[in-house]
PDB file of C-alpha atoms in Angstrom:
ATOM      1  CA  UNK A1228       0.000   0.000   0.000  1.00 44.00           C
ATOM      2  CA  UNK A1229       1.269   3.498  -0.884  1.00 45.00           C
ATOM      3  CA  UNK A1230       1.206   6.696   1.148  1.00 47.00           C
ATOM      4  CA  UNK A1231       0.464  10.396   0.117  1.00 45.00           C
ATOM      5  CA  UNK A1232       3.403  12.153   1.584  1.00 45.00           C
ATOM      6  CA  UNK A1233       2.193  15.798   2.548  1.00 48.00           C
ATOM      7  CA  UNK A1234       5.791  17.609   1.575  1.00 50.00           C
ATOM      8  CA  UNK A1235       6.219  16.744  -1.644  1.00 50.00           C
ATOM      9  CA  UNK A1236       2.826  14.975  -2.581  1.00 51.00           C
ATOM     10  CA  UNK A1237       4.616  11.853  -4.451  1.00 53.00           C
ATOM     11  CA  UNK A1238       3.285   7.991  -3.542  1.00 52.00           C
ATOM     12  CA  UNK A1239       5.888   5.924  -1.049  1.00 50.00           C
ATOM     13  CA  UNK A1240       5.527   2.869   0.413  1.00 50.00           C
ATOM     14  CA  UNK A1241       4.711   2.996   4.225  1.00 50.00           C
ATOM     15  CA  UNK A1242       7.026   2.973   6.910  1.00 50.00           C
ATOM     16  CA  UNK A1243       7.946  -0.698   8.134  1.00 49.00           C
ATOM     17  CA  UNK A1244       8.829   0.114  11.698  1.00 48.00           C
ATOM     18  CA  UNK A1245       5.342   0.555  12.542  1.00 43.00           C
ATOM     19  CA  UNK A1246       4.574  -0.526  16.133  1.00 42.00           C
ATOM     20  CA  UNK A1247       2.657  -3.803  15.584  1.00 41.00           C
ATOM     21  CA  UNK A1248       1.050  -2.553  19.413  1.00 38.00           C
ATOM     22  CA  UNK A1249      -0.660   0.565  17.705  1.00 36.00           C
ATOM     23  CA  UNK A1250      -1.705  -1.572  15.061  1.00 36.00           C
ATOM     24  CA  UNK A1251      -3.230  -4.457  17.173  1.00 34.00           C
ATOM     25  CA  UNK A1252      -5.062  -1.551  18.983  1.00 34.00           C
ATOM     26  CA  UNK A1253      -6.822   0.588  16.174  1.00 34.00           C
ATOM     27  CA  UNK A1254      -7.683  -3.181  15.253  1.00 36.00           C
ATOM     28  CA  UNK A1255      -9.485  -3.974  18.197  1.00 37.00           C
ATOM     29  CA  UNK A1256     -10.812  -0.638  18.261  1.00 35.00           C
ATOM     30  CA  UNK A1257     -12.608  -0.866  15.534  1.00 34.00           C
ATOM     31  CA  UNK A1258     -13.893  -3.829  15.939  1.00 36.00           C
ATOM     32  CA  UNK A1259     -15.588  -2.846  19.016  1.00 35.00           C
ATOM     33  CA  UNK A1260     -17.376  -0.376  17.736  1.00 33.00           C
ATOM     34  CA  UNK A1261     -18.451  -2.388  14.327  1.00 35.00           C
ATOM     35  CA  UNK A1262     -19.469  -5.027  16.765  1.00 39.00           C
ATOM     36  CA  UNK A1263     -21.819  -2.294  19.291  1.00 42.00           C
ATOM     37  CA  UNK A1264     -23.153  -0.647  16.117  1.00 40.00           C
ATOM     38  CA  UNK A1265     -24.111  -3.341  13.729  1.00 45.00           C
ATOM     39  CA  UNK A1266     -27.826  -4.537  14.096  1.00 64.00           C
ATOM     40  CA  UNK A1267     -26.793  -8.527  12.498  1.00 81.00           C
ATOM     41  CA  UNK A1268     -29.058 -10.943  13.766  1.00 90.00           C
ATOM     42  CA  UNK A1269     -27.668 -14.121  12.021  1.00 92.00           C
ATOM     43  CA  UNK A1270     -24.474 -16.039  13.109  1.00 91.00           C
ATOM     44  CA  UNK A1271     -22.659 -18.063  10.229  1.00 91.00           C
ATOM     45  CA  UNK A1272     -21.045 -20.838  11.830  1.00 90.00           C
ATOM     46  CA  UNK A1273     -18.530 -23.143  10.581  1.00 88.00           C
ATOM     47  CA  UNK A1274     -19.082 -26.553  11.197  1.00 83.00           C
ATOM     48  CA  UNK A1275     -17.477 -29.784   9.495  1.00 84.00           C
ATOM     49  CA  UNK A1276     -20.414 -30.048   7.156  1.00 87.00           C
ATOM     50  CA  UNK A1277     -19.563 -26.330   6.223  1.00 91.00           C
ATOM     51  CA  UNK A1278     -21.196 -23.231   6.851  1.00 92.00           C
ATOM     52  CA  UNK A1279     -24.637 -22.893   8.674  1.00 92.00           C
ATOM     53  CA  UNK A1280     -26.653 -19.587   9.153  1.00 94.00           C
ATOM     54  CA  UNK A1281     -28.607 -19.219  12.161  1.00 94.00           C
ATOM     55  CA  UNK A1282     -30.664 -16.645  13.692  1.00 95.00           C
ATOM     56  CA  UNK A1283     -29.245 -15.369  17.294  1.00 95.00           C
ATOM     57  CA  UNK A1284     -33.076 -15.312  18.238  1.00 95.00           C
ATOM     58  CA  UNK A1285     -32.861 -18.956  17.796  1.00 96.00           C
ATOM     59  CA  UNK A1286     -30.006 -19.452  20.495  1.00 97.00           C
ATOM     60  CA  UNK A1287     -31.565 -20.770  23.449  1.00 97.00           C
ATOM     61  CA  UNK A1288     -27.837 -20.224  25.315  1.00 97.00           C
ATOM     62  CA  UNK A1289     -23.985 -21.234  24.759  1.00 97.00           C
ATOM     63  CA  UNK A1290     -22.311 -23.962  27.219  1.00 97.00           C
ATOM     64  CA  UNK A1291     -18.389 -23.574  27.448  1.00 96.00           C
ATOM     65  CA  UNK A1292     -15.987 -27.115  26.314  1.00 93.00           C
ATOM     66  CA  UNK A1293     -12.367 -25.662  26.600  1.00 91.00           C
ATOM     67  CA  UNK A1294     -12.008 -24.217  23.610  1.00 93.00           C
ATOM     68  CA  UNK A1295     -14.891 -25.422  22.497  1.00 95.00           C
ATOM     69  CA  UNK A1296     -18.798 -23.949  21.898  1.00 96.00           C
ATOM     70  CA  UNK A1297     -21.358 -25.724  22.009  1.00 96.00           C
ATOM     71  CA  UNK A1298     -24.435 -23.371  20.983  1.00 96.00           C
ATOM     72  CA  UNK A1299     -28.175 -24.870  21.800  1.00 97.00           C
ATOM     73  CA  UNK A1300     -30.862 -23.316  19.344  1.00 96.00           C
ATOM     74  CA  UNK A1301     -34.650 -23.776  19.750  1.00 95.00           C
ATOM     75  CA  UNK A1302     -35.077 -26.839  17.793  1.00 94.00           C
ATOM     76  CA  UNK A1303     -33.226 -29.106  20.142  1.00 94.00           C
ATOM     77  CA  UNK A1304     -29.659 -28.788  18.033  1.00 94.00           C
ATOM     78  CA  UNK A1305     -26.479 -28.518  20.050  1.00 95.00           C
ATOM     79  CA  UNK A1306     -23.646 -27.193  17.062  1.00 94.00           C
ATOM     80  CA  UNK A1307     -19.982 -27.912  18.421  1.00 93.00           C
ATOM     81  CA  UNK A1308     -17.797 -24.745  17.691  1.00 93.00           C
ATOM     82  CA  UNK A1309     -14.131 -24.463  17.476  1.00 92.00           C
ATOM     83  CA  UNK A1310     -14.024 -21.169  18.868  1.00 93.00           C
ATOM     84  CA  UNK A1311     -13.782 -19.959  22.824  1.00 95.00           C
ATOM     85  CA  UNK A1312     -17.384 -19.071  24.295  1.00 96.00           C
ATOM     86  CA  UNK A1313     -15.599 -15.490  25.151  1.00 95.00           C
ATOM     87  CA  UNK A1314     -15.069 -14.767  21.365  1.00 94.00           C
ATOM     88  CA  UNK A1315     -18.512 -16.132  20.482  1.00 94.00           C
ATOM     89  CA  UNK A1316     -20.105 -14.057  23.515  1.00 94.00           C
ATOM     90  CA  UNK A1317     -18.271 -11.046  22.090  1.00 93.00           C
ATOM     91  CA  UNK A1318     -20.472 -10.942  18.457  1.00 91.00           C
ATOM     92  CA  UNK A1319     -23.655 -11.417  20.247  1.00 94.00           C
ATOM     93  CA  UNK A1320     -25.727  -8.494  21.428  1.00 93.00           C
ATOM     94  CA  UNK A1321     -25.035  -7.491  25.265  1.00 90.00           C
ATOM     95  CA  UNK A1322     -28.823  -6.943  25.597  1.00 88.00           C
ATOM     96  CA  UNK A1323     -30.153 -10.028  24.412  1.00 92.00           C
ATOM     97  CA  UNK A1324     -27.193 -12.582  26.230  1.00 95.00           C
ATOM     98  CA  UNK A1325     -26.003 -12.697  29.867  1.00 95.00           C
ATOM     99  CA  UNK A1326     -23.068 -14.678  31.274  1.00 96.00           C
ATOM    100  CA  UNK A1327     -24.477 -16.382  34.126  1.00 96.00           C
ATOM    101  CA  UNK A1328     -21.677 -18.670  34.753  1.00 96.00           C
ATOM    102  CA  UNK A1329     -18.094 -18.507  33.464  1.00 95.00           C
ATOM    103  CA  UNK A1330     -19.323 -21.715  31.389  1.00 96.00           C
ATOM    104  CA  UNK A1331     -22.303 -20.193  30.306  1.00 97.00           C
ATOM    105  CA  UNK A1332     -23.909 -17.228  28.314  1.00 97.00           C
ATOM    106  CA  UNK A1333     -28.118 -17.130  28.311  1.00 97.00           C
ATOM    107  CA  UNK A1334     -30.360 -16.021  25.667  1.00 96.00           C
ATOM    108  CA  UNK A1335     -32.553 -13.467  28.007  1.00 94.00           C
ATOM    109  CA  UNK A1336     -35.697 -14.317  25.985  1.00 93.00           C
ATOM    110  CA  UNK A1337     -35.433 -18.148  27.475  1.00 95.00           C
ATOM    111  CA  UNK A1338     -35.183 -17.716  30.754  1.00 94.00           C
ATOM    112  CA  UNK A1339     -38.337 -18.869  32.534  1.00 94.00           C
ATOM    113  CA  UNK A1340     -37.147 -19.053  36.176  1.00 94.00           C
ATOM    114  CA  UNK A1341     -34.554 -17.130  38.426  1.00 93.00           C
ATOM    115  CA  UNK A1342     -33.566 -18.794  41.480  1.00 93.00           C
ATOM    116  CA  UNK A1343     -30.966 -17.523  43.810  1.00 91.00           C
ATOM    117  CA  UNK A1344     -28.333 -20.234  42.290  1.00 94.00           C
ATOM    118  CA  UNK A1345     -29.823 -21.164  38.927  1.00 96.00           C
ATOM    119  CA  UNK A1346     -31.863 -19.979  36.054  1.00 96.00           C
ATOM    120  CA  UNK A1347     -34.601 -22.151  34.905  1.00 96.00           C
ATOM    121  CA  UNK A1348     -35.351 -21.846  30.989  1.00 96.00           C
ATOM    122  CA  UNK A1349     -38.393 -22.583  29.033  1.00 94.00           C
ATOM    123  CA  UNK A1350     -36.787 -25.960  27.743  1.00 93.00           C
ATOM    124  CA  UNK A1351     -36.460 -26.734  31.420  1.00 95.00           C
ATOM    125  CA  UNK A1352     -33.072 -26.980  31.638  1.00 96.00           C
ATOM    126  CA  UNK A1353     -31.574 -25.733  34.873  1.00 97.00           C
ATOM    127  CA  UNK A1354     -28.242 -23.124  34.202  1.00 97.00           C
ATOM    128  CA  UNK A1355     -25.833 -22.494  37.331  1.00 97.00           C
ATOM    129  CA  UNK A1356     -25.717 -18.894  38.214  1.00 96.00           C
ATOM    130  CA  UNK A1357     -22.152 -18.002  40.263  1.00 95.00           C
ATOM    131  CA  UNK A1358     -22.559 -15.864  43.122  1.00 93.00           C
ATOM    132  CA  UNK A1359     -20.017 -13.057  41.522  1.00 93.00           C
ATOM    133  CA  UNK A1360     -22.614 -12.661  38.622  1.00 93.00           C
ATOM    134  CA  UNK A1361     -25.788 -13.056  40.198  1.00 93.00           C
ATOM    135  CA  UNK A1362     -26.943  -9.400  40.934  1.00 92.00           C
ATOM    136  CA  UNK A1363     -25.575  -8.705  37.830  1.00 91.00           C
ATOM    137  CA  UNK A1364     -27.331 -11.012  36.151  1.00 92.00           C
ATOM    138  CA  UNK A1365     -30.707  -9.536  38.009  1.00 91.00           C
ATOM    139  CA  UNK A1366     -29.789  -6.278  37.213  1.00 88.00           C
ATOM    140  CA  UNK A1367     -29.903  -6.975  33.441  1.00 88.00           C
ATOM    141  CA  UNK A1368     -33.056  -8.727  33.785  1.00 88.00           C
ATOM    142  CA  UNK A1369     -35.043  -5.606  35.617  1.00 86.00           C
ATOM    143  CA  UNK A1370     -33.822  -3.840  32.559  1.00 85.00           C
ATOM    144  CA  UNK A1371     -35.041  -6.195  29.922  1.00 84.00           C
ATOM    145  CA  UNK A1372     -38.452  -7.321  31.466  1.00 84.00           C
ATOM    146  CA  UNK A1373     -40.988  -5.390  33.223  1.00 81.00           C
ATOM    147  CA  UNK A1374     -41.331  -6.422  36.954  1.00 77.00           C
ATOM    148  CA  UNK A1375     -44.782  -6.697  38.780  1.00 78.00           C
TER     149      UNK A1375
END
């Protein structure tokens, strides 16, 4: 890629001292802010099969392996993902998914139950809340439901 040099406007190649740490930064920096302002509501997920589009309304929640996903959708599937639950968590809306458990992220829309240890989801399925998230966990649910 060539630069516009401001002296003598002529085309030279760019430095190649550049501080890979700046670099990583602006990176990361913009991919925050593509990631809060996009509105995408389908996840493209690679599988062994190839590449399957699903809606992130049809996430019922993610369940950590390692560094492995598995990702539990509405119809009953469980798709194994080679990618950390962090990095999947990460492209997800914050207002729609809540970590409830360092080995699990919830689809807010599911959850059925709250108990003071667990969430209880319309499937049934009983998801441990740890005590360092749990009022944050309420928190995000006052602000996404209306309380009674």
């Amino acid at each position: 890629m060539l630069q516009l040099t401001t002296e003598s406007n002529q085309w030279k190649p760019p430095l190649k001292n550049k501080p890979k740490a700046k670099i990583i930064s602006l990176n990361s920096q913009l991919h925050s802010v593509s990631v809060e302002d996009c509105t995408k509501t389908k996840l493209c997920i690679k599988l062994k099969e190839g590449i399957e589009i699903i809606s992130i309304f049809d996430i019922i929640r993610l369940e950590s392996d390692s560094n492995y996903t598995n990702i539990c959708t509405l119809d009953g599937r469980k798709l194994l993902v080679s990618r950390t639950m962090k990095l999947i968590e990460e492209e997800l809306p914050n207002s729609l998914f809540i970590r409830c458990h360092k080995s699990h992220v919830v689809n807010v829309e599911n959850i059925k139950m709250i108990k003071k240890t667990s969430l209880i989801l319309d499937t049934g399925k009983e998801i441990p809340i740890s005590r360092q998230k749990y009022k944050e966990v309420l928190s995000k649910i006052e602000l996404h439901f209306i309380s009674i």
